[in-house]
PDB file of C-alpha atoms in Angstrom:
ATOM      1  CA  MET A   1     -13.313  26.805  -6.247  1.00  0.00           C
ATOM      2  CA  ILE A   2     -11.399  23.564  -5.755  1.00  0.00           C
ATOM      3  CA  ASP A   3     -13.700  20.564  -5.298  1.00  0.00           C
ATOM      4  CA  VAL A   4     -12.319  17.847  -3.029  1.00  0.00           C
ATOM      5  CA  LEU A   5     -13.364  14.290  -2.192  1.00  0.00           C
ATOM      6  CA  ILE A   6     -12.063  12.678   1.006  1.00  0.00           C
ATOM      7  CA  ALA A   7     -11.571   8.904   1.354  1.00  0.00           C
ATOM      8  CA  GLU A   8     -10.788   8.027   4.977  1.00  0.00           C
ATOM      9  CA  ASP A   9     -12.204   5.168   7.029  1.00  0.00           C
ATOM     10  CA  MET A  10     -11.673   6.754  10.455  1.00  0.00           C
ATOM     11  CA  HIS A  11     -14.726   8.931  11.068  1.00  0.00           C
ATOM     12  CA  LEU A  12     -13.021  11.364  13.448  1.00  0.00           C
ATOM     13  CA  VAL A  13     -10.089  11.894  11.108  1.00  0.00           C
ATOM     14  CA  ARG A  14     -12.364  12.351   8.111  1.00  0.00           C
ATOM     15  CA  GLY A  15     -14.573  14.754  10.039  1.00  0.00           C
ATOM     16  CA  ALA A  16     -11.554  16.775  11.114  1.00  0.00           C
ATOM     17  CA  MET A  17     -10.324  17.073   7.525  1.00  0.00           C
ATOM     18  CA  VAL A  18     -13.762  18.103   6.308  1.00  0.00           C
ATOM     19  CA  ALA A  19     -13.975  20.760   9.037  1.00  0.00           C
ATOM     20  CA  LEU A  20     -10.462  22.010   8.317  1.00  0.00           C
ATOM     21  CA  LEU A  21     -10.908  22.305   4.567  1.00  0.00           C
ATOM     22  CA  SER A  22     -14.362  23.852   4.940  1.00  0.00           C
ATOM     23  CA  LEU A  23     -12.696  26.856   6.560  1.00  0.00           C
ATOM     24  CA  GLU A  24     -10.904  27.607   3.300  1.00  0.00           C
ATOM     25  CA  GLU A  25     -12.746  30.010   1.014  1.00  0.00           C
ATOM     26  CA  ASP A  26     -11.444  28.415  -2.175  1.00  0.00           C
ATOM     27  CA  ILE A  27     -11.960  24.726  -1.238  1.00  0.00           C
ATOM     28  CA  GLU A  28     -15.209  22.758  -1.049  1.00  0.00           C
ATOM     29  CA  VAL A  29     -15.569  19.141   0.112  1.00  0.00           C
ATOM     30  CA  VAL A  30     -18.039  17.610  -2.353  1.00  0.00           C
ATOM     31  CA  GLY A  31     -17.916  13.983  -1.198  1.00  0.00           C
ATOM     32  CA  GLU A  32     -16.782  11.564   1.497  1.00  0.00           C
ATOM     33  CA  VAL A  33     -16.257   7.796   1.478  1.00  0.00           C
ATOM     34  CA  GLY A  34     -14.874   5.320   3.991  1.00  0.00           C
ATOM     35  CA  ARG A  35     -13.815   2.465   1.718  1.00  0.00           C
ATOM     36  CA  GLY A  36     -11.298   2.111  -1.074  1.00  0.00           C
ATOM     37  CA  ASP A  37     -13.714   0.305  -3.366  1.00  0.00           C
ATOM     38  CA  GLU A  38     -16.023   3.342  -3.194  1.00  0.00           C
ATOM     39  CA  VAL A  39     -13.444   5.913  -4.293  1.00  0.00           C
ATOM     40  CA  VAL A  40     -13.662   5.667  -8.070  1.00  0.00           C
ATOM     41  CA  GLU A  41     -17.456   5.566  -8.300  1.00  0.00           C
ATOM     42  CA  ALA A  42     -17.744   8.487  -5.871  1.00  0.00           C
ATOM     43  CA  CYS A  43     -15.260  10.506  -7.912  1.00  0.00           C
ATOM     44  CA  LEU A  44     -17.070   9.688 -11.143  1.00  0.00           C
ATOM     45  CA  ARG A  45     -20.251  10.949  -9.490  1.00  0.00           C
ATOM     46  CA  HIS A  46     -18.880  14.115  -7.869  1.00  0.00           C
ATOM     47  CA  ARG A  47     -16.070  14.929 -10.345  1.00  0.00           C
ATOM     48  CA  PRO A  48     -13.698  16.476  -7.767  1.00  0.00           C
ATOM     49  CA  ASP A  49     -10.530  18.294  -8.745  1.00  0.00           C
ATOM     50  CA  VAL A  50      -8.575  16.547  -5.976  1.00  0.00           C
ATOM     51  CA  ALA A  51      -9.147  13.263  -4.121  1.00  0.00           C
ATOM     52  CA  LEU A  52      -7.550  12.887  -0.692  1.00  0.00           C
ATOM     53  CA  VAL A  53      -7.171   9.127  -0.268  1.00  0.00           C
ATOM     54  CA  ASP A  54      -5.973   7.276   2.834  1.00  0.00           C
ATOM     55  CA  ILE A  55      -3.377   4.633   2.034  1.00  0.00           C
ATOM     56  CA  GLY A  56      -4.868   1.892   4.238  1.00  0.00           C
ATOM     57  CA  LEU A  57      -8.551   1.871   3.290  1.00  0.00           C
ATOM     58  CA  PRO A  58     -10.661  -1.281   3.674  1.00  0.00           C
ATOM     59  CA  GLY A  59     -11.933  -3.019   0.567  1.00  0.00           C
ATOM     60  CA  VAL A  60      -9.247  -1.670  -1.770  1.00  0.00           C
ATOM     61  CA  ASP A  61      -6.103   0.033  -0.523  1.00  0.00           C
ATOM     62  CA  GLY A  62      -5.571   3.688  -1.323  1.00  0.00           C
ATOM     63  CA  ILE A  63      -2.731   3.105  -3.770  1.00  0.00           C
ATOM     64  CA  SER A  64      -4.794   0.644  -5.825  1.00  0.00           C
ATOM     65  CA  ALA A  65      -7.707   3.088  -5.746  1.00  0.00           C
ATOM     66  CA  ALA A  66      -5.397   5.878  -6.927  1.00  0.00           C
ATOM     67  CA  ALA A  67      -4.178   3.761  -9.837  1.00  0.00           C
ATOM     68  CA  GLU A  68      -7.736   2.972 -10.976  1.00  0.00           C
ATOM     69  CA  LEU A  69      -8.792   6.583 -10.506  1.00  0.00           C
ATOM     70  CA  SER A  70      -5.866   7.748 -12.633  1.00  0.00           C
ATOM     71  CA  ARG A  71      -7.036   5.469 -15.441  1.00  0.00           C
ATOM     72  CA  ARG A  72     -10.749   6.230 -15.280  1.00  0.00           C
ATOM     73  CA  LEU A  73     -10.756   9.894 -14.294  1.00  0.00           C
ATOM     74  CA  PRO A  74      -7.353  11.394 -15.175  1.00  0.00           C
ATOM     75  CA  GLY A  75      -8.654  14.927 -14.555  1.00  0.00           C
ATOM     76  CA  CYS A  76      -8.928  14.169 -10.830  1.00  0.00           C
ATOM     77  CA  ARG A  77      -5.587  14.464  -9.062  1.00  0.00           C
ATOM     78  CA  THR A  78      -4.967  12.121  -6.127  1.00  0.00           C
ATOM     79  CA  VAL A  79      -3.174  12.903  -2.872  1.00  0.00           C
ATOM     80  CA  ILE A  80      -2.275   9.889  -0.734  1.00  0.00           C
ATOM     81  CA  LEU A  81      -2.726  10.312   3.023  1.00  0.00           C
ATOM     82  CA  THR A  82      -0.787   8.145   5.448  1.00  0.00           C
ATOM     83  CA  GLY A  83      -0.089   7.889   9.145  1.00  0.00           C
ATOM     84  CA  LEU A  84       3.477   6.734   8.473  1.00  0.00           C
ATOM     85  CA  ALA A  85       5.612   8.267   5.736  1.00  0.00           C
ATOM     86  CA  THR A  86       7.743   5.580   4.084  1.00  0.00           C
ATOM     87  CA  PRO A  87       9.886   5.733   0.948  1.00  0.00           C
ATOM     88  CA  VAL A  88       8.407   2.456  -0.327  1.00  0.00           C
ATOM     89  CA  ALA A  89       4.841   3.734   0.037  1.00  0.00           C
ATOM     90  CA  LEU A  90       5.850   6.993  -1.661  1.00  0.00           C
ATOM     91  CA  ARG A  91       7.327   5.190  -4.655  1.00  0.00           C
ATOM     92  CA  ARG A  92       4.259   2.994  -5.007  1.00  0.00           C
ATOM     93  CA  ALA A  93       1.954   5.999  -4.727  1.00  0.00           C
ATOM     94  CA  MET A  94       3.814   7.905  -7.433  1.00  0.00           C
ATOM     95  CA  ASP A  95       3.826   4.823  -9.670  1.00  0.00           C
ATOM     96  CA  ALA A  96       0.037   4.664  -9.199  1.00  0.00           C
ATOM     97  CA  GLY A  97      -0.321   8.195 -10.539  1.00  0.00           C
ATOM     98  CA  ALA A  98      -0.725  10.077  -7.250  1.00  0.00           C
ATOM     99  CA  ARG A  99       0.214  13.755  -7.449  1.00  0.00           C
ATOM    100  CA  GLY A 100       0.756  14.291  -3.741  1.00  0.00           C
ATOM    101  CA  PHE A 101       1.795  12.393  -0.630  1.00  0.00           C
ATOM    102  CA  ILE A 102       1.145  13.859   2.812  1.00  0.00           C
ATOM    103  CA  VAL A 103       1.415  12.605   6.384  1.00  0.00           C
ATOM    104  CA  LYS A 104      -1.702  12.921   8.523  1.00  0.00           C
ATOM    105  CA  ASP A 105       0.126  14.607  11.384  1.00  0.00           C
ATOM    106  CA  SER A 106       1.391  17.415   9.138  1.00  0.00           C
ATOM    107  CA  PRO A 107       0.573  20.973  10.295  1.00  0.00           C
ATOM    108  CA  ALA A 108      -3.053  21.877   9.601  1.00  0.00           C
ATOM    109  CA  GLY A 109      -2.255  24.515   7.012  1.00  0.00           C
ATOM    110  CA  ARG A 110      -0.165  22.116   4.965  1.00  0.00           C
ATOM    111  CA  LEU A 111      -3.189  20.038   3.911  1.00  0.00           C
ATOM    112  CA  ALA A 112      -4.938  23.012   2.286  1.00  0.00           C
ATOM    113  CA  GLU A 113      -1.669  24.140   0.722  1.00  0.00           C
ATOM    114  CA  CYS A 114      -1.153  20.652  -0.689  1.00  0.00           C
ATOM    115  CA  VAL A 115      -4.667  20.623  -2.171  1.00  0.00           C
ATOM    116  CA  ARG A 116      -4.101  23.990  -3.861  1.00  0.00           C
ATOM    117  CA  ARG A 117      -0.730  23.063  -5.295  1.00  0.00           C
ATOM    118  CA  VAL A 118      -1.893  19.680  -6.584  1.00  0.00           C
ATOM    119  CA  ALA A 119      -5.001  21.263  -8.107  1.00  0.00           C
ATOM    120  CA  ALA A 120      -2.679  23.724  -9.873  1.00  0.00           C
ATOM    121  CA  GLY A 121      -0.790  20.833 -11.453  1.00  0.00           C
ATOM    122  CA  GLU A 122       2.160  20.551  -9.073  1.00  0.00           C
ATOM    123  CA  GLN A 123       3.485  17.368  -7.509  1.00  0.00           C
ATOM    124  CA  VAL A 124       3.682  17.730  -3.736  1.00  0.00           C
ATOM    125  CA  VAL A 125       5.920  15.493  -1.602  1.00  0.00           C
ATOM    126  CA  ASP A 126       7.655  16.216   1.692  1.00  0.00           C
ATOM    127  CA  PRO A 127      11.298  16.999   0.752  1.00  0.00           C
ATOM    128  CA  GLU A 128      12.827  14.826   3.485  1.00  0.00           C
ATOM    129  CA  LEU A 129      10.689  11.862   2.448  1.00  0.00           C
ATOM    130  CA  ALA A 130      11.638  12.366  -1.195  1.00  0.00           C
ATOM    131  CA  VAL A 131      15.332  12.234  -0.274  1.00  0.00           C
ATOM    132  CA  ALA A 132      14.738   9.115   1.840  1.00  0.00           C
ATOM    133  CA  ALA A 133      12.932   7.455  -1.069  1.00  0.00           C
ATOM    134  CA  LEU A 134      15.859   8.102  -3.372  1.00  0.00           C
ATOM    135  CA  SER A 135      18.339   6.715  -0.848  1.00  0.00           C
ATOM    136  CA  ALA A 136      16.298   3.692   0.277  1.00  0.00           C
ATOM    137  CA  ARG A 137      17.960   0.329  -0.257  1.00  0.00           C
ATOM    138  CA  GLU A 138      16.860  -1.498  -3.388  1.00  0.00           C
ATOM    139  CA  ASN A 139      15.527  -5.020  -3.087  1.00  0.00           C
ATOM    140  CA  PRO A 140      18.565  -7.325  -3.555  1.00  0.00           C
ATOM    141  CA  LEU A 141      16.473 -10.466  -4.140  1.00  0.00           C
ATOM    142  CA  THR A 142      15.792 -12.047  -7.509  1.00  0.00           C
ATOM    143  CA  GLY A 143      12.264 -12.744  -8.682  1.00  0.00           C
ATOM    144  CA  ARG A 144      12.548 -16.425  -7.779  1.00  0.00           C
ATOM    145  CA  GLU A 145      13.949 -15.614  -4.345  1.00  0.00           C
ATOM    146  CA  MET A 146      10.976 -13.295  -3.795  1.00  0.00           C
ATOM    147  CA  ASP A 147       8.625 -16.119  -4.826  1.00  0.00           C
ATOM    148  CA  VAL A 148      10.180 -18.339  -2.165  1.00  0.00           C
ATOM    149  CA  LEU A 149      10.059 -15.622   0.478  1.00  0.00           C
ATOM    150  CA  LYS A 150       6.406 -14.793  -0.283  1.00  0.00           C
ATOM    151  CA  VAL A 151       5.342 -18.401   0.252  1.00  0.00           C
ATOM    152  CA  ALA A 152       7.555 -18.660   3.340  1.00  0.00           C
ATOM    153  CA  ALA A 153       5.872 -15.527   4.716  1.00  0.00           C
ATOM    154  CA  GLU A 154       2.574 -17.427   4.664  1.00  0.00           C
ATOM    155  CA  GLY A 155       4.064 -19.858   7.187  1.00  0.00           C
ATOM    156  CA  ALA A 156       4.665 -22.660   4.706  1.00  0.00           C
ATOM    157  CA  PRO A 157       7.384 -25.214   5.557  1.00  0.00           C
ATOM    158  CA  VAL A 158      10.117 -26.111   3.087  1.00  0.00           C
ATOM    159  CA  ASP A 159       8.252 -29.097   1.608  1.00  0.00           C
ATOM    160  CA  GLU A 160       5.148 -27.003   0.922  1.00  0.00           C
ATOM    161  CA  ILE A 161       7.200 -24.196  -0.624  1.00  0.00           C
ATOM    162  CA  ALA A 162       8.843 -26.784  -2.867  1.00  0.00           C
ATOM    163  CA  ASP A 163       5.498 -28.272  -3.942  1.00  0.00           C
ATOM    164  CA  ARG A 164       3.887 -24.913  -4.656  1.00  0.00           C
ATOM    165  CA  LEU A 165       6.836 -23.576  -6.640  1.00  0.00           C
ATOM    166  CA  TYR A 166       7.711 -26.888  -8.329  1.00  0.00           C
ATOM    167  CA  LEU A 167      11.152 -26.998  -6.763  1.00  0.00           C
ATOM    168  CA  SER A 168      13.070 -29.592  -4.796  1.00  0.00           C
ATOM    169  CA  GLY A 169      13.436 -29.246  -1.047  1.00  0.00           C
ATOM    170  CA  GLY A 170      17.174 -28.789  -1.437  1.00  0.00           C
ATOM    171  CA  THR A 171      16.687 -25.972  -3.935  1.00  0.00           C
ATOM    172  CA  VAL A 172      14.288 -24.202  -1.585  1.00  0.00           C
ATOM    173  CA  ARG A 173      16.813 -24.475   1.255  1.00  0.00           C
ATOM    174  CA  ASN A 174      19.491 -23.012  -1.010  1.00  0.00           C
ATOM    175  CA  TYR A 175      17.195 -20.126  -1.922  1.00  0.00           C
ATOM    176  CA  LEU A 176      16.390 -19.469   1.738  1.00  0.00           C
ATOM    177  CA  SER A 177      20.102 -19.502   2.619  1.00  0.00           C
ATOM    178  CA  ARG A 178      20.864 -16.960  -0.121  1.00  0.00           C
ATOM    179  CA  ILE A 179      17.930 -14.796   0.994  1.00  0.00           C
ATOM    180  CA  LEU A 180      19.234 -14.658   4.563  1.00  0.00           C
ATOM    181  CA  SER A 181      22.717 -13.772   3.328  1.00  0.00           C
ATOM    182  CA  LYS A 182      21.538 -11.015   0.970  1.00  0.00           C
ATOM    183  CA  ILE A 183      19.164  -9.402   3.458  1.00  0.00           C
ATOM    184  CA  GLY A 184      21.498  -9.770   6.422  1.00  0.00           C
ATOM    185  CA  ALA A 185      19.086 -11.829   8.508  1.00  0.00           C
ATOM    186  CA  ARG A 186      19.809 -14.675  10.892  1.00  0.00           C
ATOM    187  CA  THR A 187      16.513 -16.513  10.565  1.00  0.00           C
ATOM    188  CA  ARG A 188      13.673 -16.869   8.090  1.00  0.00           C
ATOM    189  CA  VAL A 189      11.358 -14.990  10.460  1.00  0.00           C
ATOM    190  CA  GLU A 190      13.787 -12.076  10.632  1.00  0.00           C
ATOM    191  CA  ALA A 191      14.164 -12.052   6.838  1.00  0.00           C
ATOM    192  CA  ILE A 192      10.391 -11.859   6.414  1.00  0.00           C
ATOM    193  CA  ARG A 193      10.187  -9.044   8.972  1.00  0.00           C
ATOM    194  CA  ILE A 194      12.920  -7.039   7.226  1.00  0.00           C
ATOM    195  CA  ALA A 195      11.334  -7.571   3.807  1.00  0.00           C
ATOM    196  CA  LYS A 196       8.002  -6.309   5.097  1.00  0.00           C
ATOM    197  CA  GLN A 197       9.566  -3.318   6.847  1.00  0.00           C
ATOM    198  CA  ASP A 198      11.414  -2.349   3.677  1.00  0.00           C
ATOM    199  CA  GLY A 199       8.277  -2.849   1.623  1.00  0.00           C
ATOM    200  CA  TRP A 200       9.568  -5.667  -0.585  1.00  0.00           C
ATOM    201  CA  LEU A 201       6.795  -7.855   0.780  1.00  0.00           C
ATOM    202  CA  TRP A 202       3.784  -5.565   0.452  1.00  0.00           C
ATOM    203  CA  PRO A 203       0.905  -6.501   2.801  1.00  0.00           C
ATOM    204  CA  ASP A 204      -2.023  -8.363   1.237  1.00  0.00           C
ATOM    205  CA  ASP A 205      -4.369  -6.868   3.826  1.00  0.00           C
ATOM    206  CA  ALA A 206      -5.139  -3.263   2.905  1.00  0.00           C
ATOM    207  CA  SER A 207      -5.525  -2.318   6.573  1.00  0.00           C
ATOM    208  CA  GLU A 208      -1.831  -3.173   7.149  1.00  0.00           C
ATOM    209  CA  ILE A 209      -0.430  -1.002   4.361  1.00  0.00           C
ATOM    210  CA  GLY A 210      -0.332   2.141   6.475  1.00  0.00           C
ATOM    211  CA  LEU A 211       1.738   0.231   9.020  1.00  0.00           C
ATOM    212  CA  VAL A 212       4.673  -0.479   6.678  1.00  0.00           C
ATOM    213  CA  ARG A 213       7.601   1.307   8.287  1.00  0.00           C
ATOM    214  CA  TYR A 214      10.872   2.385   6.782  1.00  0.00           C
ATOM    215  CA  ARG A 215      13.734   0.737   8.632  1.00  0.00           C
ATOM    216  CA  SER A 216      16.436   3.377   8.696  1.00  0.00           C
ATOM    217  CA  ARG A 217      20.051   2.327   8.557  1.00  0.00           C
ATOM    218  CA  THR A 218      22.779   4.299  10.205  1.00  0.00           C
TER     219      THR A 218
END
């Protein structure tokens, strides 16, 4: 029997997954939580074989929860659930120790199949998403340019960015000009939007993580 814990904040979605997996003779749902900061303690209590964890949980996002779970209970394998499959989210999930990555609108039978394969020690990722992750554009910005963009994304004007990063106003303007050129943006607002879409600026609010979209380029 494969013991599973489900971490999903939307009650209807969580209930549907519980009902779906309960139909499987070899799978038992042993726990449910609705917050990311409840995942690790619940898993330590129930000791599931697999934890199905939504990426955008309140409290602590699913990827952070997966990373902590991997450290504290390595015998529990994590599958990240998301409403939007993005290469950036996939890479972050794998870096956090997740063993699977599945989109919520996948066919019903795929969830149970994913649980079985992950429990057996396999790594399960949608093939098309894996290819997209490998071909996704790398972040062209330097660490200092990212520092400037992060503060700019908070709505700070040039003078405030300069004060917070101990730079001159002219240096900040030069950084912003290079950022626009590298990203291919016309304005600071557009640069911030592109950086968020491509996942270089990861949302601070856990509830927004599931909304990070991959901006395809043709």
